[in-house]
Short mmCIF file of C-alpha atoms in Angstrom, two decimals:
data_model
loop_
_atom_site.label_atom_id
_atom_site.label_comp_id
_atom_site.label_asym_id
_atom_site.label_seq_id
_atom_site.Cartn_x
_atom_site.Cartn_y
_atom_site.Cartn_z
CA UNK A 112 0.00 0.00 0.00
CA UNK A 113 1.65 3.43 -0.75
CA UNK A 114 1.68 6.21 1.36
CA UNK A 115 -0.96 8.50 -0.25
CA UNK A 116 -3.64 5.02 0.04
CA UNK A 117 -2.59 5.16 3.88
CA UNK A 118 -3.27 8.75 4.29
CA UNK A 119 -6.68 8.63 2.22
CA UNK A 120 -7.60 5.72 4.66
CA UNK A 121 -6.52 7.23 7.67
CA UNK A 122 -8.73 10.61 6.44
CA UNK A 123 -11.57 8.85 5.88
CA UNK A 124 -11.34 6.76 9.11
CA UNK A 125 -10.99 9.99 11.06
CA UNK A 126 -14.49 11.35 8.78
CA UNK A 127 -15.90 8.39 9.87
CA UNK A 128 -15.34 9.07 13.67
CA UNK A 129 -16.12 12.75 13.70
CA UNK A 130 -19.51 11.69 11.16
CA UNK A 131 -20.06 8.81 14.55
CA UNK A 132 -19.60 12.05 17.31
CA UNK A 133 -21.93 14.20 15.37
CA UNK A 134 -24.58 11.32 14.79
CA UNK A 135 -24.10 10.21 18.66
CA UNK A 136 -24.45 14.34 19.65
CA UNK A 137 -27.94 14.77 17.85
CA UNK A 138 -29.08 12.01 19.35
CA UNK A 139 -28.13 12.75 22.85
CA UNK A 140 -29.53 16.24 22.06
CA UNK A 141 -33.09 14.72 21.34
CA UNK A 142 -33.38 12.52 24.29
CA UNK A 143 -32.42 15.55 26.98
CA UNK A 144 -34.49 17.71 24.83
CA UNK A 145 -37.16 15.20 25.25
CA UNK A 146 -36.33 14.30 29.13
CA UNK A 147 -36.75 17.58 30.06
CA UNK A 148 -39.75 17.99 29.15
CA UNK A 149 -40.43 15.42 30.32
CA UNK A 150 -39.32 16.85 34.22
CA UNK A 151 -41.04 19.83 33.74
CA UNK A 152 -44.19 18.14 33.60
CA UNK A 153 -43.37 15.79 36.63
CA UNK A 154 -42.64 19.13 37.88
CA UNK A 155 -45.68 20.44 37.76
CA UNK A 156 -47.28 17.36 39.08
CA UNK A 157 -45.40 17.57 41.94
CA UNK A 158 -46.30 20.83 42.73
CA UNK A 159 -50.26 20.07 42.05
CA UNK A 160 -49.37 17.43 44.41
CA UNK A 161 -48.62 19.31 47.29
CA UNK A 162 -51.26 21.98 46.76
CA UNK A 163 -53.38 18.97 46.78
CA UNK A 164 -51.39 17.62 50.05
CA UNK A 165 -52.30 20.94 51.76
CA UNK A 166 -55.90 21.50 50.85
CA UNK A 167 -56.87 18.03 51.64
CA UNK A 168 -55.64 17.65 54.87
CA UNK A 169 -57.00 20.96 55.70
CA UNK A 170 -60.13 19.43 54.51
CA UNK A 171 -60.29 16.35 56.01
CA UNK A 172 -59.41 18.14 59.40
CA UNK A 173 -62.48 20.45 58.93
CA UNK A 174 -65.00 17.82 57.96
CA UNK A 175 -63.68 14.69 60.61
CA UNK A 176 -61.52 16.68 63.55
CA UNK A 177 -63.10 20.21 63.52
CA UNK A 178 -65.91 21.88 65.29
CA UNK A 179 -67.91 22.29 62.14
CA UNK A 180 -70.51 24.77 62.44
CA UNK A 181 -72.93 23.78 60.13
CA UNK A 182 -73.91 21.49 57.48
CA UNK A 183 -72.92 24.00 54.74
CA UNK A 184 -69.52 23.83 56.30
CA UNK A 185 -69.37 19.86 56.37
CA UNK A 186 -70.41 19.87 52.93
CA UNK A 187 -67.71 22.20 51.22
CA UNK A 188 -65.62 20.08 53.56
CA UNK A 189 -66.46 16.66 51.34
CA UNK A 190 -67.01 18.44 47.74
CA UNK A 191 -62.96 19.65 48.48
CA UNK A 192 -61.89 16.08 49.47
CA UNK A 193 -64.07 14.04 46.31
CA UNK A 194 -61.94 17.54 44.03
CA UNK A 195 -59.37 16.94 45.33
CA UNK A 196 -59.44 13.22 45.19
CA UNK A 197 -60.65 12.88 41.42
CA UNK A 198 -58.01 15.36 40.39
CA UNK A 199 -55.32 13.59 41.68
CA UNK A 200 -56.12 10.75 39.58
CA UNK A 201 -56.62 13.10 36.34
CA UNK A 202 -52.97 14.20 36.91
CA UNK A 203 -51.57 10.92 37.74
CA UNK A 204 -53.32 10.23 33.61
CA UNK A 205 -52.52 13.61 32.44
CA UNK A 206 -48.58 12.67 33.44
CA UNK A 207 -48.47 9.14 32.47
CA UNK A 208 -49.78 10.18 28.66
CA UNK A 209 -47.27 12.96 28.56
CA UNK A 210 -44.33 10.32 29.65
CA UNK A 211 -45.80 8.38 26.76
CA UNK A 212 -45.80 11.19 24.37
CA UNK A 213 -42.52 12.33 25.12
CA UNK A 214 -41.16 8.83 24.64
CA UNK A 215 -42.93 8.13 21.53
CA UNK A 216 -41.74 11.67 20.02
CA UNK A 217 -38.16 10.93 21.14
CA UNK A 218 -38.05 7.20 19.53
CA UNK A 219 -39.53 8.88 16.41
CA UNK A 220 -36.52 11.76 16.25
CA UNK A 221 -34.10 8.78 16.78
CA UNK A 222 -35.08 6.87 14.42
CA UNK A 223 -35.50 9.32 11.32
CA UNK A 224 -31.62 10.31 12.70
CA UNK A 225 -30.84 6.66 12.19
CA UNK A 226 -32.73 6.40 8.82
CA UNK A 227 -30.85 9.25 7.84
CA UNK A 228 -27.43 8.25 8.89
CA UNK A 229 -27.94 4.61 7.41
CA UNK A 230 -29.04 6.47 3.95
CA UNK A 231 -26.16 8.84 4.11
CA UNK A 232 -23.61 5.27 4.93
CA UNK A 233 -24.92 3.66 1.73
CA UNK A 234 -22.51 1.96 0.00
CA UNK A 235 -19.80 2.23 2.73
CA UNK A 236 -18.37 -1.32 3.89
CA UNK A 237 -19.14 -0.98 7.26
CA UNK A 238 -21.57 1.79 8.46
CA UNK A 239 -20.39 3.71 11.79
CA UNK A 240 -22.80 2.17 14.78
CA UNK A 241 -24.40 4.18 17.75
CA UNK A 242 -22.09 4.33 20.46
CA UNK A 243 -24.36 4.29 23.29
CA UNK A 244 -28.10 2.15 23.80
CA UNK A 245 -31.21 3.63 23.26
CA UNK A 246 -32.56 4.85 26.40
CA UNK A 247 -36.37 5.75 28.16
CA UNK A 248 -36.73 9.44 28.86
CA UNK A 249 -35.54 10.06 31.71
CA UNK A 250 -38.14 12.21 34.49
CA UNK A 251 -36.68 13.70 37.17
CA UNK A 252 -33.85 11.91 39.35
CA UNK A 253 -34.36 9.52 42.04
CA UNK A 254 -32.96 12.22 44.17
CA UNK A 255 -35.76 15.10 43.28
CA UNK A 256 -38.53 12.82 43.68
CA UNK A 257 -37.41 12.19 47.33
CA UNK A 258 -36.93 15.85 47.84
CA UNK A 259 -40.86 16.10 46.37
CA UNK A 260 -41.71 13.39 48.54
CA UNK A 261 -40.23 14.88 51.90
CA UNK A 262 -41.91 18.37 50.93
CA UNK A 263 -45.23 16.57 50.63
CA UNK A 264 -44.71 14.96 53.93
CA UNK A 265 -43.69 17.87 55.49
CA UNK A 266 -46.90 20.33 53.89
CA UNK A 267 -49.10 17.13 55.88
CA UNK A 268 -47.75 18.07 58.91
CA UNK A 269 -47.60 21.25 58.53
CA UNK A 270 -51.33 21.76 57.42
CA UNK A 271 -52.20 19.18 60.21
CA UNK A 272 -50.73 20.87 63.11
CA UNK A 273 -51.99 24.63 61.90
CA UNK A 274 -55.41 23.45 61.04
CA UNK A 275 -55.48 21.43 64.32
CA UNK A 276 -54.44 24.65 66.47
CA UNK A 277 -57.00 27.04 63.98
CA UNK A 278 -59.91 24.52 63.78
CA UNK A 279 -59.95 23.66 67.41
CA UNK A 280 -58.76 27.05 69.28
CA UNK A 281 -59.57 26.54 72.39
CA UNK A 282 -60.85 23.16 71.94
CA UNK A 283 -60.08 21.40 75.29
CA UNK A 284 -61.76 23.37 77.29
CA UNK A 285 -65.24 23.54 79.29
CA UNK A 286 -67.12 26.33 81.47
CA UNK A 287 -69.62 25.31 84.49
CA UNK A 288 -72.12 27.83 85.81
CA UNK A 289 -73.53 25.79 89.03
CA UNK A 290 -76.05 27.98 91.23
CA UNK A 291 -77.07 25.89 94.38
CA UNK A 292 -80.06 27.28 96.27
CA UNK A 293 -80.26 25.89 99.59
CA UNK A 294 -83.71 25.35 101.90
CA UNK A 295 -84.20 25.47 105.30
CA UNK A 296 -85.04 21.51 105.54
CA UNK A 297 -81.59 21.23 104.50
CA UNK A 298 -82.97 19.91 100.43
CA UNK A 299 -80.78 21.98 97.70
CA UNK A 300 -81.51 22.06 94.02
CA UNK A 301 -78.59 22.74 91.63
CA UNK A 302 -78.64 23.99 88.23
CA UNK A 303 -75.70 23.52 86.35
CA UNK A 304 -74.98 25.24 82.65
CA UNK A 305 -72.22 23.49 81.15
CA UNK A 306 -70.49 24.47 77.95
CA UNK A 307 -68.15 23.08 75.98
CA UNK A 308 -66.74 23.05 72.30
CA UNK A 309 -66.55 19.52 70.36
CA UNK A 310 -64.31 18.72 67.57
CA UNK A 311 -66.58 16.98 65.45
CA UNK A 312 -70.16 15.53 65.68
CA UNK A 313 -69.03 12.18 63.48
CA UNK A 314 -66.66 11.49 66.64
CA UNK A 315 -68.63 12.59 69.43
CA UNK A 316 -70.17 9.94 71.62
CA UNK A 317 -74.15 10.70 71.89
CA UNK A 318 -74.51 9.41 74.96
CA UNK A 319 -72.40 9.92 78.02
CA UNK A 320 -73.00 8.72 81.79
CA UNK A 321 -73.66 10.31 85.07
CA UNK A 322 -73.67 9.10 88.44
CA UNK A 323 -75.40 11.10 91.40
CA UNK A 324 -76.13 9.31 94.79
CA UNK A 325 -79.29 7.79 95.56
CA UNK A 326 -82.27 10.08 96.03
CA UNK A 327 -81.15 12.89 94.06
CA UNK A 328 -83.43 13.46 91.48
CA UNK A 329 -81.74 14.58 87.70
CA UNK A 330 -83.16 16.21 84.63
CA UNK A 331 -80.92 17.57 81.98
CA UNK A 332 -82.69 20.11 79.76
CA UNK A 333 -80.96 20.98 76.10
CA UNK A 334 -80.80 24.48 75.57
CA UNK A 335 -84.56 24.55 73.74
CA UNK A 336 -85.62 23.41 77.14
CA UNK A 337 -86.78 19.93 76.55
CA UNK A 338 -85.71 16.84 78.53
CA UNK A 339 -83.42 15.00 76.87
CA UNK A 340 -83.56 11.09 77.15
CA UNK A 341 -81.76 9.48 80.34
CA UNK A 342 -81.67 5.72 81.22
CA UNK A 343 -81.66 5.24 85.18
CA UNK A 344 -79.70 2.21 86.70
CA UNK A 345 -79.47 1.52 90.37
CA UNK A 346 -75.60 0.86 91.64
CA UNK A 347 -74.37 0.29 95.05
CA UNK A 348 -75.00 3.84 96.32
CA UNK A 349 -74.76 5.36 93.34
CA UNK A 350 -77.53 5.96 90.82
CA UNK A 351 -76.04 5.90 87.34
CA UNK A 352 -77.64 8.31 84.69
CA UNK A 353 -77.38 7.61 80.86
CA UNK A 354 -78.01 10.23 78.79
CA UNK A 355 -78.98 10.46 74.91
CA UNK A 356 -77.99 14.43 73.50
CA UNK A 357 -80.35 15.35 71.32
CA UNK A 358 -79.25 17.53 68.05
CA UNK A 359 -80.04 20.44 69.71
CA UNK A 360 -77.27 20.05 72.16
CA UNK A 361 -74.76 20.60 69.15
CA UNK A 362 -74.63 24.72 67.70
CA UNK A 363 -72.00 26.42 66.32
CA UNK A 364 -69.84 23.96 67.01
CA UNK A 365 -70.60 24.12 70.97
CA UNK A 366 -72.01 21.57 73.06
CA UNK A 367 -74.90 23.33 75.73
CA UNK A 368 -76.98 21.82 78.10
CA UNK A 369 -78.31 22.30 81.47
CA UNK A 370 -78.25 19.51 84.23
CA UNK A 371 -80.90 20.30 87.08
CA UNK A 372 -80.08 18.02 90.14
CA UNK A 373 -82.56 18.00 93.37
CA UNK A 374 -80.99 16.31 96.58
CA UNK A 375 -83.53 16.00 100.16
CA UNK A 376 -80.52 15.82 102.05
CA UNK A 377 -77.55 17.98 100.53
CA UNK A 378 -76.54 19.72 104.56
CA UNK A 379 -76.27 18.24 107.30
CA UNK A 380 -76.82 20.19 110.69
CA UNK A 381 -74.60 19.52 113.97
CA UNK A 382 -75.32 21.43 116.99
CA UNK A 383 -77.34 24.08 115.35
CA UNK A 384 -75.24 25.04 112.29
CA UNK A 385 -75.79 23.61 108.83
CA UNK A 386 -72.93 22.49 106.20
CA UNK A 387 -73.04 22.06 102.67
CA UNK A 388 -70.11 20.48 101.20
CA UNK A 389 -69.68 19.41 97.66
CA UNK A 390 -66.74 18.51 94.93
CA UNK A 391 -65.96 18.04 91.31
CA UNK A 392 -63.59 16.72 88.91
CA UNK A 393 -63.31 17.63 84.87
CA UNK A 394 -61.85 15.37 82.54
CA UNK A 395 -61.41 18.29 80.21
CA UNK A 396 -57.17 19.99 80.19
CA UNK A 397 -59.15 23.25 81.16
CA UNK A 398 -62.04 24.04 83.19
CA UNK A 399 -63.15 27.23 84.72
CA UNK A 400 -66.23 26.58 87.14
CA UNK A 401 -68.47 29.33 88.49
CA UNK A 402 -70.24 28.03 91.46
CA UNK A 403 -72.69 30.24 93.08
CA UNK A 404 -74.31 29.12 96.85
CA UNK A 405 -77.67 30.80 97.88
CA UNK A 406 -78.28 30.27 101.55
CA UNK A 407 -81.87 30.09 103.03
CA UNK A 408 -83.83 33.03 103.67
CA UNK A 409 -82.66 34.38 106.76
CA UNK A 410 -79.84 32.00 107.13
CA UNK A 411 -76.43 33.63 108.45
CA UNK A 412 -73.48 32.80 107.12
CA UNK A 413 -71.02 31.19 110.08
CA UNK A 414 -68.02 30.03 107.34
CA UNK A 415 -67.04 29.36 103.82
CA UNK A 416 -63.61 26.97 102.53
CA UNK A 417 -61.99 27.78 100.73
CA UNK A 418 -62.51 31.75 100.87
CA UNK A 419 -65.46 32.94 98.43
CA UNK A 420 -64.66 34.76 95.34
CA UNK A 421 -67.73 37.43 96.07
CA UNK A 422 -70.18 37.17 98.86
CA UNK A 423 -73.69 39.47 98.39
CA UNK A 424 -77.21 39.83 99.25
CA UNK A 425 -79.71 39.03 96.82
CA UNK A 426 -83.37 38.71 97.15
CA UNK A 427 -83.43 38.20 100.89
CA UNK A 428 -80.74 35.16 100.72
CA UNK A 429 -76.72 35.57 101.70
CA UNK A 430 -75.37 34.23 98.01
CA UNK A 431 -71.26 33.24 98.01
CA UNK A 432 -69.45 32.60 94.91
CA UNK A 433 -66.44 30.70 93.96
CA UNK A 434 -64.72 31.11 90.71
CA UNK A 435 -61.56 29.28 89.23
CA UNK A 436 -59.88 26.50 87.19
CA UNK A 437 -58.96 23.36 87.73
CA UNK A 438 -56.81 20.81 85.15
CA UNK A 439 -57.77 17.28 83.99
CA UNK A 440 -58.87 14.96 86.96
CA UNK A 441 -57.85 18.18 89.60
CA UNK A 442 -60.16 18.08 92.41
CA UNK A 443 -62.32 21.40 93.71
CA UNK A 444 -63.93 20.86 97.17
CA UNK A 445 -65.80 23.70 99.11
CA UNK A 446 -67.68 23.85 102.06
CA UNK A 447 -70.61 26.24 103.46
CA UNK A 448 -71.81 26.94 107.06
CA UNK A 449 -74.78 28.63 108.11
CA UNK A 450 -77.33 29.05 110.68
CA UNK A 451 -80.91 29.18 109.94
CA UNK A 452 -82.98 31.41 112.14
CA UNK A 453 -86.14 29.36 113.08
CA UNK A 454 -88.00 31.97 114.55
#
């Protein structure tokens, strides 16, 4: 072979390699051109995702976990969740048929490169190959979608906590009004407002129990007035109460009703004075209790533990007040002493 047939096969060697560079550069060209589209739209799923993250746990909190209101609010509640819920699954189709379409456009562009470059290498003995494998488009990296993963967990959290602390401000809490009107036979009759919020009438139990000791005669009254339903069951010195709420109970995402107790026996008198002595316990974190004691007509106060918050006149009857708060399973005792004038 003489030299100029070496150097004409050496140039055309080298053509062949820089032809095989180009061929390979187009086509890894097409497929990022292609992939990144293709991670702008998982983008943008992602992101949908986490807008859909935040909206439906703020949802679900509202309609399951949340004093709702009304039914207006419940309902917006579960029309966001069932949006929510059948969009999801409209952009888990919408992304799967643009993966499809990006990897259907990129095969396409590859292979009219690779019918071009085996036209152009007609002829030749041996046509340059691809260097490299044809390849899926590539979404975003394993790396990203853990990032997108962690921010969706994190925007659940998030949401729960805030819409926890919004929804239920104040939640665990419960006020008592008790005014106890004492007779001069020693009977009393309480009435006690209670008040309370409740998280979410799906969760809360309808019927609760009550326990009062024997002879004490109970009536709770919803806040329209009417009895509500109680189921009475004799215990060993107790007299358990089971009570139904009726819907009226439940407004504006409080809880109201009145409990109106009558004891025959609530003081006891030792050498001429009377005492009335009573306690309480709240499974609620917070509880502030306003108990009001009206003596009997006439009757003299002698003593009062622990001190009264405000002691008055009213109506012919010495009235002392206590006022406070106690914590979950705290204990408030008082005590009363009086004298009744029996002339």
């Amino acid at each position: 072979m003489s030299e100029h047939d070496e150097t004409l096969r050496k140039a055309l060697e080298e053509n062949a390699r820089l032809r095989s560079e180009w061929e390979e550069s187009l086509r890894e060209n097409a497929s990022a051109e292609y992939s990144r589209h293709l991670r702008t739209a998982e983008r943008v799923y992602w992101v949908y995702a986490l807008v859909c993250v935040v909206l439906g746990v703020a949802a679900i909190r509202g309609f399951f976990f949340a004093a709702a209101p009304d039914t207006k609010t419940m309902i917006g509640c579960a029309v966001v969740i069932l949006v929510i819920y059948e969009t999801t699954v409209l952009m888990k189709l919408w992304f799967a048929m643009a993966a499809m379409k990006m990897t259907v456009l990129k095969d396409l562009k590859l292979l009219r490169l690779e019918v071009a470059r085996l036209g152009e290498a007609a002829g030749v003995q041996r046509a340059a190959g691809p260097t490299v494998q044809y390849e899926p488009v590539r979404g975003a990296s394993k790396w990203e979608r853990r990032f997108w993963f962690a921010a969706c967990l994190v925007a659940a959290i998030a949401t729960s906590s805030w819409t926890a602390r919004e929804f239920a401000r104040g939640g665990a809490w419960l006020v008592d009004a008790t005014t106890v009107t004492l007779e001069a036979d020693g009977s009393a009759t309480s009435v006690t407002e209670i008040e309370h919020p409740y998280q979410s009438r799906l969760l809360v139990s309808k019927e609760f129990p009550y326990y009062a000791p024997k002879g004490t005669k109970i009536r709770f009254v919803d806040p329209q007035g009417e009895e509500m339903p109680v189921k009475i069951t004799e215990t060993s010195g107790h007299t358990r109460h089971d009570v139904t709420l009726t819907d009226a109970v439940f407004a504006n995402g409080m809880m109201r009703y009145t409990r109106i107790s009558e004891t025959p026996k609530a003081a006891a008198r030792e050498n001429g004075v009377w005492k009335y002595q009573s306690d309480f316990m709240y499974s609620k974190p917070e509880n502030r209790f306003n108990v009001t004691v009206r003596l009997p007509k006439g009757a003299e106060l002698v003593s009062a533990e622990p001190a009264p918050t405000l002691q008055s006149e009213q109506d012919g009857r010495t009235t002392v007040q206590f006022r406070g708060s106690r914590a979950k399973n705290e204990r408030f005792a008082y005590a009363v002493k009086y004298e009744v004038n029996e002339n």
